[in-house]
Short mmCIF file of C-alpha atoms in Angstrom, two decimals:
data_model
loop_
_atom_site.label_atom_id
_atom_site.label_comp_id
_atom_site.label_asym_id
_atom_site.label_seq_id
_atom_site.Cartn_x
_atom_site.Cartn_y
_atom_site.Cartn_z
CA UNK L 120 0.00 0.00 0.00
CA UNK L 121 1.38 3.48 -0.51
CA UNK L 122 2.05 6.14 1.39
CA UNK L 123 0.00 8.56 -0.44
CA UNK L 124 -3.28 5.76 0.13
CA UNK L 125 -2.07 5.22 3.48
CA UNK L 126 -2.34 8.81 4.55
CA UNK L 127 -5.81 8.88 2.43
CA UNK L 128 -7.01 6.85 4.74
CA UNK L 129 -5.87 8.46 7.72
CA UNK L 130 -7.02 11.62 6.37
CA UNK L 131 -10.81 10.21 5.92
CA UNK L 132 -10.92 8.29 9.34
CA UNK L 133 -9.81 11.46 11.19
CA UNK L 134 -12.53 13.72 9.29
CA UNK L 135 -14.99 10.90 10.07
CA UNK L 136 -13.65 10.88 13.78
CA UNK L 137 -15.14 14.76 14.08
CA UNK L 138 -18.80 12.94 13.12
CA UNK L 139 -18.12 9.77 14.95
CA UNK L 140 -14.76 9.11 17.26
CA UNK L 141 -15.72 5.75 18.47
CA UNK L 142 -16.84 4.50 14.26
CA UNK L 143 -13.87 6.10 13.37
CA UNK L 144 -11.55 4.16 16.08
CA UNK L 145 -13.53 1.04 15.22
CA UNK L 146 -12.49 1.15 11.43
CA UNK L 147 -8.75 2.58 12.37
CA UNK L 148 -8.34 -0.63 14.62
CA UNK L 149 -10.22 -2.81 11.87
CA UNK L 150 -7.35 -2.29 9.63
CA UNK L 151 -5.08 -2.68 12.17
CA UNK L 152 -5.61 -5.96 12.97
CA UNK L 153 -6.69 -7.29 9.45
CA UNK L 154 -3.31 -8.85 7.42
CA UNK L 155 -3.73 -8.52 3.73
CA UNK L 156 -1.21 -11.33 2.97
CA UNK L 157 -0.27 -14.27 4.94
CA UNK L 158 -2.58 -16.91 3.34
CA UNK L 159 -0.54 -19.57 1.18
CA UNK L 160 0.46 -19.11 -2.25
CA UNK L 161 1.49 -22.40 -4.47
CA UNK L 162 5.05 -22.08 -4.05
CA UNK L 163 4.72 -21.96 0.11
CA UNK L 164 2.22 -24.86 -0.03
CA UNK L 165 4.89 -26.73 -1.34
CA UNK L 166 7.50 -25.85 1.71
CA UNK L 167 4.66 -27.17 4.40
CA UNK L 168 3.65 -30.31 2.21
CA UNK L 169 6.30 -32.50 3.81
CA UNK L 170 4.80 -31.85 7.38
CA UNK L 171 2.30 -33.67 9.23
CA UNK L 172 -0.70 -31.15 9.45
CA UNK L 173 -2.78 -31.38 12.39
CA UNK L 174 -6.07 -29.07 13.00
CA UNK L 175 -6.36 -27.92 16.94
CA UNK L 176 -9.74 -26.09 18.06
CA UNK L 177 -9.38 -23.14 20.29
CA UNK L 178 -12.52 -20.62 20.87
CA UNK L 179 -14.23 -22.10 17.89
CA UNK L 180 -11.35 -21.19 15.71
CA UNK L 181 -9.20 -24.13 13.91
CA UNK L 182 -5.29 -23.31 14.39
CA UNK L 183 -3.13 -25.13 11.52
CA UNK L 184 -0.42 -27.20 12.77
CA UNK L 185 2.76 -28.62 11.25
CA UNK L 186 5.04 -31.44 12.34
CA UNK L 187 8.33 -32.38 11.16
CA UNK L 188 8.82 -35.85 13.70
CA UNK L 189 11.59 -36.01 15.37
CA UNK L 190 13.12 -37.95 17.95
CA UNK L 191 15.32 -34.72 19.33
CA UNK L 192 13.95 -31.90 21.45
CA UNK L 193 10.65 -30.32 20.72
CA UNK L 194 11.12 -26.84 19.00
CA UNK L 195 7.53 -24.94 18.58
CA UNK L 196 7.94 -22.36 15.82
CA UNK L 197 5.62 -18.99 15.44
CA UNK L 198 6.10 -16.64 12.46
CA UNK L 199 5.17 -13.38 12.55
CA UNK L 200 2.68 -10.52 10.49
CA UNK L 201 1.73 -11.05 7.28
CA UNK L 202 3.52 -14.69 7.14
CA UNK L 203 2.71 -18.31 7.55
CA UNK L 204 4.70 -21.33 8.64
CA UNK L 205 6.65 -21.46 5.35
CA UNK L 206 8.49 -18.74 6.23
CA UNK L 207 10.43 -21.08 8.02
CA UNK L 208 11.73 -22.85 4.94
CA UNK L 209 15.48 -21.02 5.12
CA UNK L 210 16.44 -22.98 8.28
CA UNK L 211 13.72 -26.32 8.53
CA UNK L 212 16.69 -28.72 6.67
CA UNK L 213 19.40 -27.55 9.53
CA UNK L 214 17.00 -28.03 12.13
CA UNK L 215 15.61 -31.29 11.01
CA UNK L 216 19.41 -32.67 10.25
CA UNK L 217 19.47 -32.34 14.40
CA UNK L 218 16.48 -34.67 14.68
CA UNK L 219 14.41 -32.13 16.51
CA UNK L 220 10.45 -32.85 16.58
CA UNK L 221 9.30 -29.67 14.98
CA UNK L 222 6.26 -28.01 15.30
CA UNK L 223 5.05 -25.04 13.09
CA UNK L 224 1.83 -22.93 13.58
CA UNK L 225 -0.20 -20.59 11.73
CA UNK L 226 -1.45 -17.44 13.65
CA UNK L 227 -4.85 -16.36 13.69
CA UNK L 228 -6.06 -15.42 10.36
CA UNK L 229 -2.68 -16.28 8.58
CA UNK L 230 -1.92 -19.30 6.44
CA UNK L 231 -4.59 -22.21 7.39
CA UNK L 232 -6.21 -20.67 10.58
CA UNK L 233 -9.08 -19.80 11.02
CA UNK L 234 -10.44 -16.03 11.71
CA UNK L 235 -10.15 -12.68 10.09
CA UNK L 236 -8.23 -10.21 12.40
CA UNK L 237 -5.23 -10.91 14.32
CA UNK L 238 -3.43 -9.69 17.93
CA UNK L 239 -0.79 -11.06 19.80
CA UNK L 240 -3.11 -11.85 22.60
CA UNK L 241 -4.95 -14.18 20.41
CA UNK L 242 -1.69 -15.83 19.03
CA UNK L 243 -0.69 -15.97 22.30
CA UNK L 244 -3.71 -18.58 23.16
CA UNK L 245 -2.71 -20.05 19.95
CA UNK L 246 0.31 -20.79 21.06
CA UNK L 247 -0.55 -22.34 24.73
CA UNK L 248 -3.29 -24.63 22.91
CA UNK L 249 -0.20 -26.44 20.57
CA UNK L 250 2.04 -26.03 23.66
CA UNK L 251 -0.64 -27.95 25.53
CA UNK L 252 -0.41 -30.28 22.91
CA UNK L 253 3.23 -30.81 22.21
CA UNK L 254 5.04 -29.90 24.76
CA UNK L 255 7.65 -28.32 23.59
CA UNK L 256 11.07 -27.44 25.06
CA UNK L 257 12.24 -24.65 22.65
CA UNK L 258 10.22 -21.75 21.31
CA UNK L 259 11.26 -19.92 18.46
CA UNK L 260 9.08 -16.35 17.58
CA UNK L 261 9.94 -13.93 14.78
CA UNK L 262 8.66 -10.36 15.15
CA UNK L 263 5.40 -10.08 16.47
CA UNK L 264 5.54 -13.92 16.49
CA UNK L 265 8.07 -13.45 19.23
CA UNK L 266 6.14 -11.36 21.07
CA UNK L 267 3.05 -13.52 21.19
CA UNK L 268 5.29 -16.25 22.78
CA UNK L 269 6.60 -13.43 25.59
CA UNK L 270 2.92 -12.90 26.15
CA UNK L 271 2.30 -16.68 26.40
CA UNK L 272 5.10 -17.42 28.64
CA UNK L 273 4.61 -14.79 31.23
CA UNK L 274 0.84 -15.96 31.11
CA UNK L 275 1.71 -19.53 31.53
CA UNK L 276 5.06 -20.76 32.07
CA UNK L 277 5.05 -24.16 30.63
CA UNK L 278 7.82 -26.13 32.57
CA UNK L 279 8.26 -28.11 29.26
CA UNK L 280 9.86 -24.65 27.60
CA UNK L 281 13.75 -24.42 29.06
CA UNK L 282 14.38 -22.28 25.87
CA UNK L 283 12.80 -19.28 23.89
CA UNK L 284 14.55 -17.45 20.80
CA UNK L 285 13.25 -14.11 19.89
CA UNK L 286 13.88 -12.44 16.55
CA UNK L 287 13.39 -9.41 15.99
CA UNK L 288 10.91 -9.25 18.07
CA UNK L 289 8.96 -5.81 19.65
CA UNK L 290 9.76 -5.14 23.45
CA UNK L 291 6.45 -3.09 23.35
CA UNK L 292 3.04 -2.97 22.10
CA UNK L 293 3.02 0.84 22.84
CA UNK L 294 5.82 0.90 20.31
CA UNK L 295 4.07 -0.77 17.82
CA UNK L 296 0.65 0.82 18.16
CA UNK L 297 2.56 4.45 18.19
CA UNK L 298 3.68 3.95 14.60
CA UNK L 299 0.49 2.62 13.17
CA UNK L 300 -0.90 5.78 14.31
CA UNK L 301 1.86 7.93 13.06
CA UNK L 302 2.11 6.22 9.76
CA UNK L 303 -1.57 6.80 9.28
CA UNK L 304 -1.46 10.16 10.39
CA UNK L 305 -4.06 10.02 12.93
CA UNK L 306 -5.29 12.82 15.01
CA UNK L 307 -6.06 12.57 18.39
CA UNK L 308 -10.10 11.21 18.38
CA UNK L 309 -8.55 8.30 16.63
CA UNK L 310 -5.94 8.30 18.68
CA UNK L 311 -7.53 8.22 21.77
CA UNK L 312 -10.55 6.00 20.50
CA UNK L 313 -7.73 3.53 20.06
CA UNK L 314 -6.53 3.47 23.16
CA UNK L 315 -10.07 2.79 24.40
CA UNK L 316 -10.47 0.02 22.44
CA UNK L 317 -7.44 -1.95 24.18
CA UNK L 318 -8.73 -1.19 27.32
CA UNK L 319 -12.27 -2.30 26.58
CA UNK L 320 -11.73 -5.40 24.82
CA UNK L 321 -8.22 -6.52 27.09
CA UNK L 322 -9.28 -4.77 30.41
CA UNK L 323 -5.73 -3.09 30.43
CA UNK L 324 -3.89 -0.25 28.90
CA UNK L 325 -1.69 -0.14 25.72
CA UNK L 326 1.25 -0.23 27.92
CA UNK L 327 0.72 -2.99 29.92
CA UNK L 328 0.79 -5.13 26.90
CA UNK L 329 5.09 -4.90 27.15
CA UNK L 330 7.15 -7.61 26.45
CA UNK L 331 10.34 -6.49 27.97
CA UNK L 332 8.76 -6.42 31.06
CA UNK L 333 6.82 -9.83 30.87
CA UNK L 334 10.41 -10.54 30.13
CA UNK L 335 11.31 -10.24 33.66
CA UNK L 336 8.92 -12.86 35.34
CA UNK L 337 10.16 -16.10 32.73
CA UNK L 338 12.93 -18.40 33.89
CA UNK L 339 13.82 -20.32 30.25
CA UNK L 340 16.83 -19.12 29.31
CA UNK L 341 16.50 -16.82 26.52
CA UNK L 342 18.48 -15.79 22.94
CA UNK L 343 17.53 -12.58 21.25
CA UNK L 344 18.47 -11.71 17.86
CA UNK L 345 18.11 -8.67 15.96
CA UNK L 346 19.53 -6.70 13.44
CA UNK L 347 20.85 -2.98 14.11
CA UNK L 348 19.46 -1.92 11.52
CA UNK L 349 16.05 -3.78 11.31
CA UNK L 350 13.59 -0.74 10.02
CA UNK L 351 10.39 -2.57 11.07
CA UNK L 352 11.19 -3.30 15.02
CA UNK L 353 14.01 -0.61 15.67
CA UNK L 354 17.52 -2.17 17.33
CA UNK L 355 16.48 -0.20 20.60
CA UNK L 356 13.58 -2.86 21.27
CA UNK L 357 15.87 -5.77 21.40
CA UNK L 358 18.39 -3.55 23.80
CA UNK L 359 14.92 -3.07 25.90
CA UNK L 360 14.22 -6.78 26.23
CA UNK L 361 17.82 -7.72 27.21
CA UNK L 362 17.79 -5.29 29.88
CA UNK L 363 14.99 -6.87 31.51
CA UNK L 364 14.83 -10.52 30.51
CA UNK L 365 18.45 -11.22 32.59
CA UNK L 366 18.35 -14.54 31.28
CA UNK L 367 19.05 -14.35 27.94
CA UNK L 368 22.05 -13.32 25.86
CA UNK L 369 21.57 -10.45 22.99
CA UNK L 370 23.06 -11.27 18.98
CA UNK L 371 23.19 -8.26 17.00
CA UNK L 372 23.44 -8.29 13.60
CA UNK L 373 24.05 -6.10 11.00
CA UNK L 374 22.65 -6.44 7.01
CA UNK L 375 20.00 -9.03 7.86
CA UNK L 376 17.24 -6.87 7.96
CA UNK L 377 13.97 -7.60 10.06
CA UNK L 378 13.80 -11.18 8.28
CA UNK L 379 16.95 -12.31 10.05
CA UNK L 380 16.53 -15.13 7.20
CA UNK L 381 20.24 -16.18 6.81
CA UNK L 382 21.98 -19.52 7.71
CA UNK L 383 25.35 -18.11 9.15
CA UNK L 384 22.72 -17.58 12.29
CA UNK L 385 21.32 -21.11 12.63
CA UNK L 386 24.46 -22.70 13.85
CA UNK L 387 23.98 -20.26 16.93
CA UNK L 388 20.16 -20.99 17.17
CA UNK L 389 21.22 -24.57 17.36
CA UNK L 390 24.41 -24.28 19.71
CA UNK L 391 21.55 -22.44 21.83
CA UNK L 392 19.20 -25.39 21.88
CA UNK L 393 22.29 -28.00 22.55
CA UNK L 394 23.73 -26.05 25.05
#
C-alpha cells in the first residue's frame, strides 16, 4: 500500500472521527488488525507439504499445525505478520538434520487458521493450545511472532519450555501501536478511541501489553536476535528486552534486515538449543 493511500485513509478516518470518534476508532483498529497477505500461495504450499498437518480447536477457531517428527527436542515455531509457517523454509533442513520434533503454527487469520483479524493476545492462546499439545522445550518467535510467545510465557510458564529465541521481536506494544498511528497520520479522536479500544476489549492499557517487562517474570533461558538496523522493530527494542529478561544473551546483527533469514545464524540458534 502506498504512502499517499495510506495517509488517504488516515485523512478520511480522522474527518470521520469529528462525526463519529468511536466508528472512526472502530475502522482505524479494523485495519489494524486485518493482514492482507499471509494466506498460502502455491510455491509456500509446497514448503509445508512434507509436514504432518494437524487441525487444533481453540474458541471455535481451527489453528493449523505442522510437524516435522523427530526424535530430538521439541522446538515450537511462530512466524510473525503477514507470514505463515513457510516462512520457516530457510532454516527447517538444519533443524531437522538435528532430529528435533518440529512443530510449526499458523497465527490467527494467517496461512490455514481460522479467523479474520489478528493480535498477539490471540496468538498468544494459539500458542498455549499447541504447547498444551506438544510440549515443547524450545520456542522460536519472529517479530510479532516473538512477542506472542513473551505474552504466552509470562501468562503460563510451561515447565516443558527451558528455551525461547526471539527475533526481531517488539519489546512493546506501545511501540508498535505508536507507529500505526503515526504512519496513518491520525489525530487525536482516533488516537484516543484507540486506546479505548485496548482497554475495553483486554481490560488493560496499551502499555501494559510490554514484552520487555513480561520478560522479567520467565525463567527459560532466553536468545535474542536482531539486526541494528532492522527498520520494522528498531535495534532499541531488542536492547529493551535484554535489559529486563536477565536470562538471555543479545546477537546483534548487521545487514539481515527484520527477516533475520540467513543460515550463518542457525548454527547459533542450534548451539543455543544444545547447550
Amino acid at each position: 500500500m502506498s504512502s499517499f493511500v495510506i495517509k488517504s485513509i488516515g485523512s478520511a478516518l480522522n474527518a470521520t472521527s469529528l462525526i463519529s470518534s468511536k466508528y472512526a476508532a472502530k475502522k482505524a483498529i479494523n485495519l489494524f488488525a486485518s493482514p492482507r497477505k499471509g494466506r498460502y500461495n502455491d510455491e509456500q504450499k509446497r514448503i509445508i507439504d512434507s509436514a504432518f498437518y494437524e487441525e487444533i480447536s481453540y474458541d471455535n477457531l481451527d489453528i493449523a499445525t505442522y510437524r516435522w517428527v523427530g526424535k530430538g527436542k521439541t522446538v515450537l515455531l511462530a512466524h510473525g505478520w503477514e507470514s505463515n509457517a513457510s516462512r520457516w523454509e530457510y532454516i527447517l533442513k538444519d533443524l531437522r538434520s538435528q532430529d528435533y520434533n518440529i512443530i510449526a503454527l499458523d497465527a490467527p487469520a494467517h496461512g490455514r487458521s481460522d479467523g479474520k483479524q489478528f493480535n498477539a493476545i490471540l496468538y498468544s492462546e494459539f500458542i498455549n493450545i499447541v504447547a498444551k499439545k506438544f510440549q515443547p522445550d524450545v520456542l522460536i518467535g519472529h517479530s510479532v511472532g516473538g512477542m506472542s510467545c513473551v505474552f504466552y510465557m509470562h501468562k503460563y510458564q510451561l515447565p516443558s519450555i527451558k528455551k525461547m529465541v526471539l527475533l526481531g521481536a517488539p519489546a512493546h506494544f506501545t511501540g508498535v501501536f505508536d507507529r500505526y498511528k503515526s504512519m496513518m497520520g491520525f489525530n487525536n479522536k482516533v488516537s484516543n478511541g484507540l486506546d479505548n479500544i485496548i482497554i475495553e476489549r483486554f481490560g488493560q492499557p496499551v502499555a501494559y501489553f510490554s514484552a520487555a517487562n513480561f520478560t522479567e517474570s520467565i525463567t527459560a533461558k532466553g536468545l535474542i536476535i536482531h539486526d541494528k538496523k532492522d527498520r520494522i522493530i528498531p535495534y532499541e527494542d531488542a536492547q529493551l528486552i535484554a535489559n529486563r529478561y536477565k536470562n538471555a544473551e543479545l546477537i546483534s546483527t548487521t545487514g539481515f534486515g527484520h527477516g533475520l533469514k540467513d543460515v550463518s545464524l542457525t548454527p547459533q540458534i542450534i548451539e543455543f538449543i544444545n547447550d
